[in-house]
Tab-separated table of C-alpha atoms and ligand atoms in Angstrom:
chain	number	residue	atom	x	y	z
A	931	UNK	CA	-27.505	329.613	278.488
A	932	UNK	CA	-26.667	331.954	275.605
A	933	UNK	CA	-27.773	335.570	275.438
A	934	UNK	CA	-30.362	335.059	272.808
A	935	UNK	CA	-31.935	332.130	274.906
A	936	UNK	CA	-31.936	334.276	277.849
A	937	UNK	CA	-33.880	337.007	275.932
A	938	UNK	CA	-36.450	334.416	274.642
A	939	UNK	CA	-36.725	332.970	278.192
A	940	UNK	CA	-37.597	336.489	279.534
A	941	UNK	CA	-40.023	337.064	276.888
A	942	UNK	CA	-41.987	333.923	277.606
A	943	UNK	CA	-42.133	334.519	281.478
A	944	UNK	CA	-45.493	335.554	282.793
A	945	UNK	CA	-45.728	339.311	283.830
A	946	UNK	CA	-46.391	339.738	287.454
A	947	UNK	CA	-47.313	342.512	289.766
A	948	UNK	CA	-45.181	342.074	292.872
A	949	UNK	CA	-47.637	341.465	295.966
A	950	UNK	CA	-50.567	341.973	294.097
A	951	UNK	CA	-51.072	339.260	291.545
A	952	UNK	CA	-53.242	336.289	292.155
A	953	UNK	CA	-54.157	336.090	288.422
A	954	UNK	CA	-52.731	333.717	285.797
A	955	UNK	CA	-52.121	336.543	283.463
A	956	UNK	CA	-51.369	340.209	283.922
A	957	UNK	CA	-54.102	342.117	285.503
A	958	UNK	CA	-55.316	345.281	283.658
A	959	UNK	CA	-55.552	348.105	286.234
A	960	UNK	CA	-58.140	350.498	284.624
A	961	UNK	CA	-58.137	353.142	287.362
A	962	UNK	CA	-57.133	356.603	287.665
A	963	UNK	CA	-56.214	356.527	291.168
A	964	UNK	CA	-55.700	354.234	294.124
A	965	UNK	CA	-57.451	354.534	297.564
A	966	UNK	CA	-55.918	354.121	300.923
A	967	UNK	CA	-57.003	352.335	304.242
A	968	UNK	CA	-55.876	355.200	306.494
A	969	UNK	CA	-54.810	358.682	305.734
A	970	UNK	CA	-51.315	358.002	307.432
A	971	UNK	CA	-50.477	355.528	304.608
A	972	UNK	CA	-51.834	357.963	302.115
A	973	UNK	CA	-49.489	360.768	303.462
A	974	UNK	CA	-46.536	358.425	303.481
A	975	UNK	CA	-47.031	357.274	300.101
A	976	UNK	CA	-47.510	361.118	298.979
A	977	UNK	CA	-44.526	362.000	300.621
A	978	UNK	CA	-42.468	359.113	299.163
A	979	UNK	CA	-41.585	357.643	302.456
A	980	UNK	CA	-43.742	354.537	301.638
A	981	UNK	CA	-43.899	352.479	298.233
A	982	UNK	CA	-47.367	352.313	296.618
A	983	UNK	CA	-49.466	353.712	293.847
A	984	UNK	CA	-51.319	357.156	294.012
A	985	UNK	CA	-52.601	358.151	290.773
A	986	UNK	CA	-52.191	356.681	287.244
A	987	UNK	CA	-50.482	359.497	285.704
A	988	UNK	CA	-47.659	358.923	288.174
A	989	UNK	CA	-47.508	355.170	288.024
A	990	UNK	CA	-49.800	352.261	287.311
A	991	UNK	CA	-49.001	348.666	288.109
A	992	UNK	CA	-49.816	347.208	284.803
A	993	UNK	CA	-47.686	349.768	283.008
A	994	UNK	CA	-44.955	349.177	285.359
A	995	UNK	CA	-44.948	345.442	284.941
A	996	UNK	CA	-44.460	345.846	281.152
A	997	UNK	CA	-41.828	348.466	281.571
A	998	UNK	CA	-39.887	346.303	283.990
A	999	UNK	CA	-39.762	343.605	281.356
A	1000	UNK	CA	-38.559	345.832	278.536
A	1001	UNK	CA	-35.870	347.060	280.987
A	1002	UNK	CA	-34.843	343.368	281.685
A	1003	UNK	CA	-34.832	342.657	278.018
A	1004	UNK	CA	-32.461	345.653	277.104
A	1005	UNK	CA	-30.378	344.633	280.103
A	1006	UNK	CA	-29.513	341.220	278.836
A	1007	UNK	CA	-25.718	341.124	278.612
A	1008	UNK	CA	-25.414	344.549	280.370
A	1009	UNK	CA	-23.435	344.609	283.640
A	1010	UNK	CA	-25.416	347.367	285.485
A	1011	UNK	CA	-28.994	347.834	286.410
A	1012	UNK	CA	-31.625	348.949	283.883
A	1013	UNK	CA	-34.989	350.905	284.396
A	1014	UNK	CA	-37.808	351.652	281.909
A	1015	UNK	CA	-40.608	354.090	281.790
A	1016	UNK	CA	-43.476	353.537	279.241
A	1017	UNK	CA	-44.892	356.410	277.430
A	1018	UNK	CA	-47.941	357.202	275.220
A	1019	UNK	CA	-46.089	356.716	272.071
A	1020	UNK	CA	-42.654	356.630	270.528
A	1021	UNK	CA	-42.700	360.270	269.875
A	1022	UNK	CA	-43.499	361.095	273.459
A	1023	UNK	CA	-40.483	358.901	274.527
A	1024	UNK	CA	-38.194	361.044	272.373
A	1025	UNK	CA	-39.626	364.162	273.515
A	1026	UNK	CA	-39.628	363.380	277.206
A	1027	UNK	CA	-36.203	362.074	277.177
A	1028	UNK	CA	-34.543	364.782	275.350
A	1029	UNK	CA	-36.259	367.836	277.171
A	1030	UNK	CA	-35.564	366.104	280.421
A	1031	UNK	CA	-31.754	365.527	279.792
A	1032	UNK	CA	-31.116	369.018	277.943
A	1033	UNK	CA	-31.625	372.565	279.331
A	1034	UNK	CA	-32.119	375.409	277.010
A	1035	UNK	CA	-28.785	376.019	275.222
A	1036	UNK	CA	-28.055	372.305	275.123
A	1037	UNK	CA	-27.194	370.579	271.770
A	1038	UNK	CA	-28.431	367.331	270.200
A	1039	UNK	CA	-26.036	365.733	267.778
A	1040	UNK	CA	-27.998	363.586	265.391
A	1041	UNK	CA	-28.263	362.136	261.971
A	1042	UNK	CA	-30.188	363.586	258.991
A	1043	UNK	CA	-31.822	360.141	258.001
A	1044	UNK	CA	-33.937	359.959	261.180
A	1045	UNK	CA	-37.589	358.565	261.231
A	1046	UNK	CA	-39.400	361.323	259.588
A	1047	UNK	CA	-41.657	362.106	262.597
A	1048	UNK	CA	-38.432	362.594	264.790
A	1049	UNK	CA	-36.899	365.088	262.429
A	1050	UNK	CA	-40.103	367.143	262.563
A	1051	UNK	CA	-40.311	366.928	266.276
A	1052	UNK	CA	-36.733	368.116	266.604
A	1053	UNK	CA	-37.158	371.006	264.436
A	1054	UNK	CA	-40.640	372.067	265.063
A	1055	UNK	CA	-41.024	371.383	268.694
A	1056	UNK	CA	-37.604	370.600	270.578
A	1057	UNK	CA	-35.840	373.500	268.843
A	1058	UNK	CA	-38.413	375.965	270.346
A	1059	UNK	CA	-37.208	375.055	273.941
A	1060	UNK	CA	-33.758	376.612	272.833
A	1061	UNK	CA	-32.143	373.225	272.216
A	1062	UNK	CA	-29.821	373.342	269.341
A	1063	UNK	CA	-29.740	370.549	266.586
A	1064	UNK	CA	-26.743	369.601	264.702
A	1065	UNK	CA	-26.999	366.998	261.917
A	1066	UNK	CA	-23.986	364.733	261.136
A	1067	UNK	CA	-23.189	361.889	258.852
A	1068	UNK	CA	-22.562	359.104	261.244
A	1069	UNK	CA	-20.771	356.969	258.691
A	1070	UNK	CA	-18.101	359.666	258.856
A	1071	UNK	CA	-16.708	359.047	262.341
A	1072	UNK	CA	-13.896	361.628	261.937
A	1073	UNK	CA	-16.498	364.259	261.591
A	1074	UNK	CA	-18.673	363.127	264.299
A	1075	UNK	CA	-15.749	362.923	266.592
A	1076	UNK	CA	-14.882	366.408	265.801
A	1077	UNK	CA	-18.292	367.702	266.352
A	1078	UNK	CA	-18.433	365.936	269.919
A	1079	UNK	CA	-15.079	366.949	271.178
A	1080	UNK	CA	-15.411	370.626	269.971
A	1081	UNK	CA	-19.130	371.489	270.681
A	1082	UNK	CA	-20.249	373.072	273.745
A	1083	UNK	CA	-21.781	371.160	276.650
A	1084	UNK	CA	-24.447	370.038	277.648
A	1085	UNK	CA	-24.923	367.619	274.716
A	1086	UNK	CA	-26.437	364.377	273.861
A	1087	UNK	CA	-25.983	361.897	270.839
A	1088	UNK	CA	-29.166	360.686	269.449
A	1089	UNK	CA	-29.086	357.803	266.872
A	1090	UNK	CA	-31.135	355.477	265.028
A	1091	UNK	CA	-30.033	352.309	263.742
A	1092	UNK	CA	-31.124	350.554	261.368
A	1093	UNK	CA	-32.192	353.767	259.521
A	1094	UNK	CA	-35.487	354.221	257.522
A	1095	UNK	CA	-35.781	353.372	254.667
A	1096	UNK	CA	-32.212	352.433	253.434
A	1097	UNK	CA	-31.480	350.219	256.373
A	1098	UNK	CA	-28.207	351.967	257.095
A	1099	UNK	CA	-26.558	350.622	260.255
A	1100	UNK	CA	-24.412	353.084	262.625
A	1101	UNK	CA	-21.528	351.564	264.609
A	1102	UNK	CA	-22.956	352.221	268.103
A	1103	UNK	CA	-19.795	351.199	270.079
A	1104	UNK	CA	-17.719	353.563	267.938
A	1105	UNK	CA	-19.931	356.562	268.590
A	1106	UNK	CA	-20.395	355.718	272.265
A	1107	UNK	CA	-16.546	355.469	272.876
A	1108	UNK	CA	-16.067	358.940	271.384
A	1109	UNK	CA	-19.114	360.344	273.268
A	1110	UNK	CA	-17.774	358.719	276.488
A	1111	UNK	CA	-14.463	360.675	276.436
A	1112	UNK	CA	-16.565	363.915	276.838
A	1113	UNK	CA	-19.358	362.313	279.122
A	1114	UNK	CA	-22.000	362.904	276.532
A	1115	UNK	CA	-24.943	360.444	276.896
A	1116	UNK	CA	-25.773	358.394	273.786
A	1117	UNK	CA	-29.456	357.741	272.971
A	1118	UNK	CA	-30.476	354.969	270.597
A	1119	UNK	CA	-33.933	354.661	269.094
A	1120	UNK	CA	-33.892	350.672	268.870
A	1121	UNK	CA	-37.345	350.425	267.279
A	1122	UNK	CA	-36.272	348.586	264.024
A	1123	UNK	CA	-33.993	346.134	265.817
A	1124	UNK	CA	-35.921	345.381	269.179
A	1125	UNK	CA	-33.861	344.299	272.144
A	1126	UNK	CA	-33.918	340.741	270.599
A	1127	UNK	CA	-31.741	341.594	267.767
A	1128	UNK	CA	-29.666	344.592	269.281
A	1129	UNK	CA	-28.930	345.744	272.743
A	1130	UNK	CA	-27.428	349.400	272.807
A	1131	UNK	CA	-26.803	349.519	276.419
A	1132	UNK	CA	-24.402	346.597	276.091
A	1133	UNK	CA	-22.518	348.693	273.210
A	1134	UNK	CA	-22.090	351.854	275.348
A	1135	UNK	CA	-25.225	353.682	274.956
A	1136	UNK	CA	-26.784	355.318	277.988
A	1137	UNK	CA	-30.515	355.306	276.999
A	1138	UNK	CA	-32.709	353.364	274.594
A	1139	UNK	CA	-35.991	354.351	273.389
A	1140	UNK	CA	-38.602	352.508	271.266
A	1141	UNK	CA	-41.804	353.054	269.408
A	1142	UNK	CA	-43.566	349.911	271.053
A	1143	UNK	CA	-46.205	350.496	268.337
A	1144	UNK	CA	-43.963	348.380	266.153
A	1145	UNK	CA	-42.340	345.046	266.881
A	1146	UNK	CA	-42.840	344.981	270.571
A	1147	UNK	CA	-46.575	345.091	270.292
A	1148	UNK	CA	-46.357	343.295	266.975
A	1149	UNK	CA	-49.845	343.111	265.986
A	1150	UNK	CA	-50.619	346.749	265.219
A	1151	UNK	CA	-53.156	347.174	267.923
A	1152	UNK	CA	-51.925	350.108	269.925
A	1153	UNK	CA	-49.665	353.209	270.045
A	1154	UNK	CA	-47.072	353.351	272.825
A	1155	UNK	CA	-43.393	354.026	273.655
A	1156	UNK	CA	-40.641	353.279	276.093
A	1157	UNK	CA	-37.401	354.931	277.640
A	1158	UNK	CA	-34.813	352.765	278.958
A	1159	UNK	CA	-31.995	353.895	280.919
A	1160	UNK	CA	-29.046	352.592	283.085
A	1161	UNK	CA	-28.691	355.359	285.494
A	1162	UNK	CA	-31.406	354.920	288.205
A	1163	UNK	CA	-31.277	358.423	289.673
A	1164	UNK	CA	-31.515	360.149	286.390
A	1165	UNK	CA	-34.253	357.929	285.313
A	1166	UNK	CA	-36.223	358.656	288.685
A	1167	UNK	CA	-35.345	362.279	289.269
A	1168	UNK	CA	-34.849	363.774	286.002
A	1169	UNK	CA	-36.771	361.694	283.322
A	1170	UNK	CA	-39.983	360.464	285.421
A	1171	UNK	CA	-40.873	364.064	286.602
A	1172	UNK	CA	-41.034	365.317	282.980
A	1173	UNK	CA	-43.303	362.437	281.984
A	1174	UNK	CA	-45.611	362.805	285.271
A	1175	UNK	CA	-45.902	366.717	284.433
A	1176	UNK	CA	-46.467	366.342	280.775
A	1177	UNK	CA	-48.889	363.488	281.114
A	1178	UNK	CA	-47.334	361.697	278.127
A	1179	UNK	CA	-48.013	358.538	279.984
A	1180	UNK	CA	-48.831	354.988	278.584
A	1181	UNK	CA	-52.400	353.869	279.283
A	1182	UNK	CA	-52.625	350.525	280.955
A	1183	UNK	CA	-54.444	348.816	278.037
A	1184	UNK	CA	-51.891	349.701	275.376
A	1185	UNK	CA	-49.171	348.543	277.845
A	1186	UNK	CA	-50.865	345.311	278.524
A	1187	UNK	CA	-50.951	344.649	274.695
A	1188	UNK	CA	-47.353	345.413	274.492
A	1189	UNK	CA	-46.737	342.846	277.266
A	1190	UNK	CA	-48.702	340.400	275.485
A	1191	UNK	CA	-46.814	340.853	272.239
A	1192	UNK	CA	-43.456	340.571	273.888
A	1193	UNK	CA	-44.140	336.903	274.785
A	1194	UNK	CA	-43.701	335.983	271.105
A	1195	UNK	CA	-41.213	338.444	270.141
A	1196	UNK	CA	-38.142	336.095	269.582
A	1197	UNK	CA	-40.377	333.701	267.534
A	1198	UNK	CA	-41.682	336.506	265.517
A	1199	UNK	CA	-38.252	338.439	264.925
A	1200	UNK	CA	-36.718	334.944	263.958
A	1201	UNK	CA	-39.340	334.593	261.255
A	1202	UNK	CA	-39.215	338.244	260.292
A	1203	UNK	CA	-35.449	337.999	259.767
A	1204	UNK	CA	-35.741	334.789	257.697
A	1205	UNK	CA	-38.455	336.115	255.626
A	1206	UNK	CA	-36.826	339.251	254.835
A	1207	UNK	CA	-33.606	337.597	253.990
A	1208	UNK	CA	-35.458	335.329	251.511
A	1209	UNK	CA	-37.400	338.223	249.955
A	1210	UNK	CA	-34.316	340.407	249.679
A	1211	UNK	CA	-32.462	337.555	247.772
A	1212	UNK	CA	-35.524	336.953	245.584
A	1213	UNK	CA	-35.613	340.640	244.787
A	1214	UNK	CA	-31.950	341.005	244.229
A	1215	UNK	CA	-32.045	338.296	241.440
A	1216	UNK	CA	-35.319	339.679	239.741
A	1217	UNK	CA	-34.761	341.483	236.513
A	1218	UNK	CA	-37.645	343.845	237.388
A	1219	UNK	CA	-35.903	345.320	240.419
A	1220	UNK	CA	-33.030	347.808	240.160
A	1221	UNK	CA	-31.752	347.857	243.701
A	1222	UNK	CA	-32.289	346.039	247.022
A	1223	UNK	CA	-31.524	347.565	250.492
A	1224	UNK	CA	-31.198	344.943	253.359
A	1225	UNK	CA	-28.491	344.803	255.846
A	1226	UNK	CA	-28.248	341.045	255.677
A	1227	UNK	CA	-27.203	341.192	251.993
A	1228	UNK	CA	-23.297	341.078	251.914
A	1229	UNK	CA	-23.243	344.047	249.365
A	1230	UNK	CA	-25.281	346.329	251.702
A	1231	UNK	CA	-23.003	349.447	252.586
A	1232	UNK	CA	-23.268	348.693	256.167
A	1233	UNK	CA	-23.495	344.961	256.384
A	1234	UNK	CA	-20.257	344.610	258.282
A	1235	UNK	CA	-21.566	347.032	261.108
A	1236	UNK	CA	-24.982	345.044	261.270
A	1237	UNK	CA	-23.105	341.739	261.364
A	1238	UNK	CA	-21.086	343.089	264.270
A	1239	UNK	CA	-23.754	344.632	266.508
A	1240	UNK	CA	-26.931	342.868	265.711
A	1241	UNK	CA	-28.090	339.182	266.444
A	1242	UNK	CA	-30.042	339.301	263.009
A	1243	UNK	CA	-30.682	341.619	260.194
A	1244	UNK	CA	-34.383	342.465	261.167
A	1245	UNK	CA	-37.500	342.514	259.129
A	1246	UNK	CA	-37.263	345.575	257.245
A	1247	UNK	CA	-36.128	346.148	253.609
A	1248	UNK	CA	-36.662	348.586	250.658
A	1249	UNK	CA	-36.128	348.086	246.937
A	1250	UNK	CA	-36.309	350.165	243.740
A	1251	UNK	CA	-38.122	349.516	240.493
A	1252	UNK	CA	-37.773	351.186	237.301
A	1253	UNK	CA	-40.315	353.669	236.122
A	1254	UNK	CA	-40.203	356.137	239.000
A	1255	UNK	CA	-43.381	356.906	241.096
A	1256	UNK	CA	-45.637	355.274	238.315
A	1257	UNK	CA	-43.515	352.070	238.300
A	1258	UNK	CA	-43.473	351.714	242.054
A	1259	UNK	CA	-47.387	352.580	242.362
A	1260	UNK	CA	-48.060	349.823	239.775
A	1261	UNK	CA	-46.389	347.236	241.784
A	1262	UNK	CA	-47.802	348.532	245.043
A	1263	UNK	CA	-51.381	348.308	243.872
A	1264	UNK	CA	-50.765	344.708	242.331
A	1265	UNK	CA	-49.644	343.178	245.691
A	1266	UNK	CA	-52.476	341.204	247.653
A	1267	UNK	CA	-50.678	339.886	250.666
A	1268	UNK	CA	-48.596	342.779	251.428
A	1269	UNK	CA	-51.104	345.791	252.328
A	1270	UNK	CA	-50.356	349.572	252.033
A	1271	UNK	CA	-49.957	350.861	255.474
A	1272	UNK	CA	-47.843	353.702	256.915
A	1273	UNK	CA	-46.428	351.564	260.019
A	1274	UNK	CA	-44.081	348.706	260.409
A	1275	UNK	CA	-43.284	345.717	262.601
A	1276	UNK	CA	-46.743	344.001	262.451
A	1277	UNK	CA	-47.081	340.046	261.867
A	1278	UNK	CA	-48.503	340.752	258.286
A	1279	UNK	CA	-46.399	342.311	255.406
A	1280	UNK	CA	-46.872	346.098	255.001
A	1281	UNK	CA	-45.557	348.311	252.172
A	1282	UNK	CA	-45.123	351.984	251.870
A	1283	UNK	CA	-43.984	354.508	249.394
A	1284	UNK	CA	-41.318	356.761	251.290
A	1285	UNK	CA	-41.225	359.503	248.661
A	1286	UNK	CA	-44.734	360.388	248.869
A	1287	UNK	CA	-45.550	359.354	252.649
A	1288	UNK	CA	-42.791	358.984	255.361
A	1289	UNK	CA	-40.396	361.407	253.522
A	1290	UNK	CA	-42.996	363.599	251.690
A	1291	UNK	CA	-41.765	366.682	253.840
A	1292	UNK	CA	-38.031	365.980	252.936
A	1293	UNK	CA	-36.737	368.139	250.176
A	1294	UNK	CA	-36.121	366.187	246.960
A	1295	UNK	CA	-32.502	367.022	246.865
A	1296	UNK	CA	-32.001	365.717	250.457
A	1297	UNK	CA	-34.252	362.602	249.406
A	1298	UNK	CA	-31.820	362.008	246.484
A	1299	UNK	CA	-28.782	362.454	248.696
A	1300	UNK	CA	-30.123	359.486	250.814
A	1301	UNK	CA	-31.061	357.410	247.889
A	1302	UNK	CA	-34.788	357.608	248.599
A	1303	UNK	CA	-35.685	357.872	244.879
A	1304	UNK	CA	-39.374	357.829	243.463
A	1305	UNK	CA	-39.222	354.154	242.540
A	1306	UNK	CA	-38.427	352.874	246.134
A	1307	UNK	CA	-40.762	350.727	248.029
A	1308	UNK	CA	-40.431	350.082	251.603
A	1309	UNK	CA	-41.374	346.524	252.882
A	1310	UNK	CA	-41.942	345.556	256.555
A	1311	UNK	CA	-41.735	341.638	255.951
A	1312	UNK	CA	-44.415	339.685	257.854
A	1313	UNK	CA	-44.492	336.324	259.258
A	1314	UNK	CA	-46.583	334.632	256.592
A	1315	UNK	CA	-45.307	331.551	254.986
A	1316	UNK	CA	-42.291	332.514	252.616
A	1317	UNK	CA	-43.780	330.981	249.455
A	1318	UNK	CA	-47.115	333.149	249.901
A	1319	UNK	CA	-44.823	336.470	250.185
A	1320	UNK	CA	-42.553	335.335	247.147
A	1321	UNK	CA	-45.904	334.513	245.176
A	1322	UNK	CA	-47.222	337.898	245.840
A	1323	UNK	CA	-44.271	339.799	244.809
A	1324	UNK	CA	-43.587	337.573	241.664
A	1325	UNK	CA	-47.121	338.456	240.537
A	1326	UNK	CA	-46.804	342.055	241.187
A	1327	UNK	CA	-43.451	342.344	239.385
A	1328	UNK	CA	-44.436	340.471	236.248
B	2257	PLP	C1	-42.829	354.778	264.565
B	2257	PLP	C2	-41.465	355.282	264.996
B	2257	PLP	C3	-41.363	356.273	265.937
B	2257	PLP	C4	-42.443	356.950	266.358
B	2257	PLP	O1	-43.346	356.021	267.188
B	2257	PLP	P1	-44.854	356.311	267.532
B	2257	PLP	O2	-45.183	355.199	268.344
B	2257	PLP	O3	-45.568	356.263	266.157
B	2257	PLP	O4	-44.929	357.514	268.174
B	2257	PLP	C5	-40.021	356.711	266.171
B	2257	PLP	N1	-38.989	356.011	265.713
B	2257	PLP	C6	-39.047	355.027	264.867
B	2257	PLP	C7	-37.788	354.516	264.311
B	2257	PLP	C8	-40.374	354.577	264.386
B	2257	PLP	O5	-40.329	353.630	263.520
């Protein structure tokens, strides 16, 4: 069986809670704590001498079952074991992982074009814990290599690929090879790609995080996140205690929704990819469009990297219309199928204006440096019939 079929098969498999699952579908354990038949068992579980559930801020069977499935998916094609911990959001996953891996005085080497919330989290919250943040251009490996080899330990490299909103792809294997020589862990935010299209652990990364709010849930029905790692002792003894103590846990219902969404992930992603490629080609040939960013287009600056490390080019694209902000707003207001919403990865097509939303707090010069102009519209291409999407954009661009 090829690896993509293996992922597809895993997604469809029913989620089970070992020893505790007589029902056809994953049970939803809406409970704060678990009771014990006798005090000896209770004591043993508390002491860690026996396996069992105690309190849902520590662990919950529904959440564990979904986390396990995500760990399995990120582990397809990876030689070692994988473990996952679900969190209350993608932001919580990033915060918990970074602050559990790094002490005060540690360094995060990352890119300037991160998800806007992540940049804000790093500079407004993580920095206050005494962690240094170094921004690098990850298309310049020479420079990244110099930084990793030269800077003081402890350090982590934090990547996001493809990036928002220009869909630049960073060569995970190349970065991981440099980091490995210095024992620096590499963390990849795999939200845009999902484990169906990209599996960073197989490319040499040590950790993956997701905002499962996006494609893994897939239907825009909840907020949650996940941390995946390949070192069991670090996951259990370093990461999990921070989650438990900060209480940034995923609630069982949001986990359950993610578990349900995952079952159709391969189907949805195939369709997202197909529709995004179709729409990007249409927009590229449209006289009313100045520029299209989609990694599946051969003239995208990082098409080769995407082709090498991804199993598909994803459902996200951005395009630029003439007339700056007014031009973009006019098109956005005329779209009917595509709705204006500040999220992505839902089954329906969503649009956003980066310059006045996700990148509002980014200085205009920096925005310009990354090509985020006022006429840019970002599209999270849905799974509607291709003709409906094309008709909608044709009408809006007229
Ligand atoms: C949405 C998103 C996040 C933050 O996730 P939340 O679930 O909203 O906390 C982080 N990274 C990327 C790439 C995202 O798209």
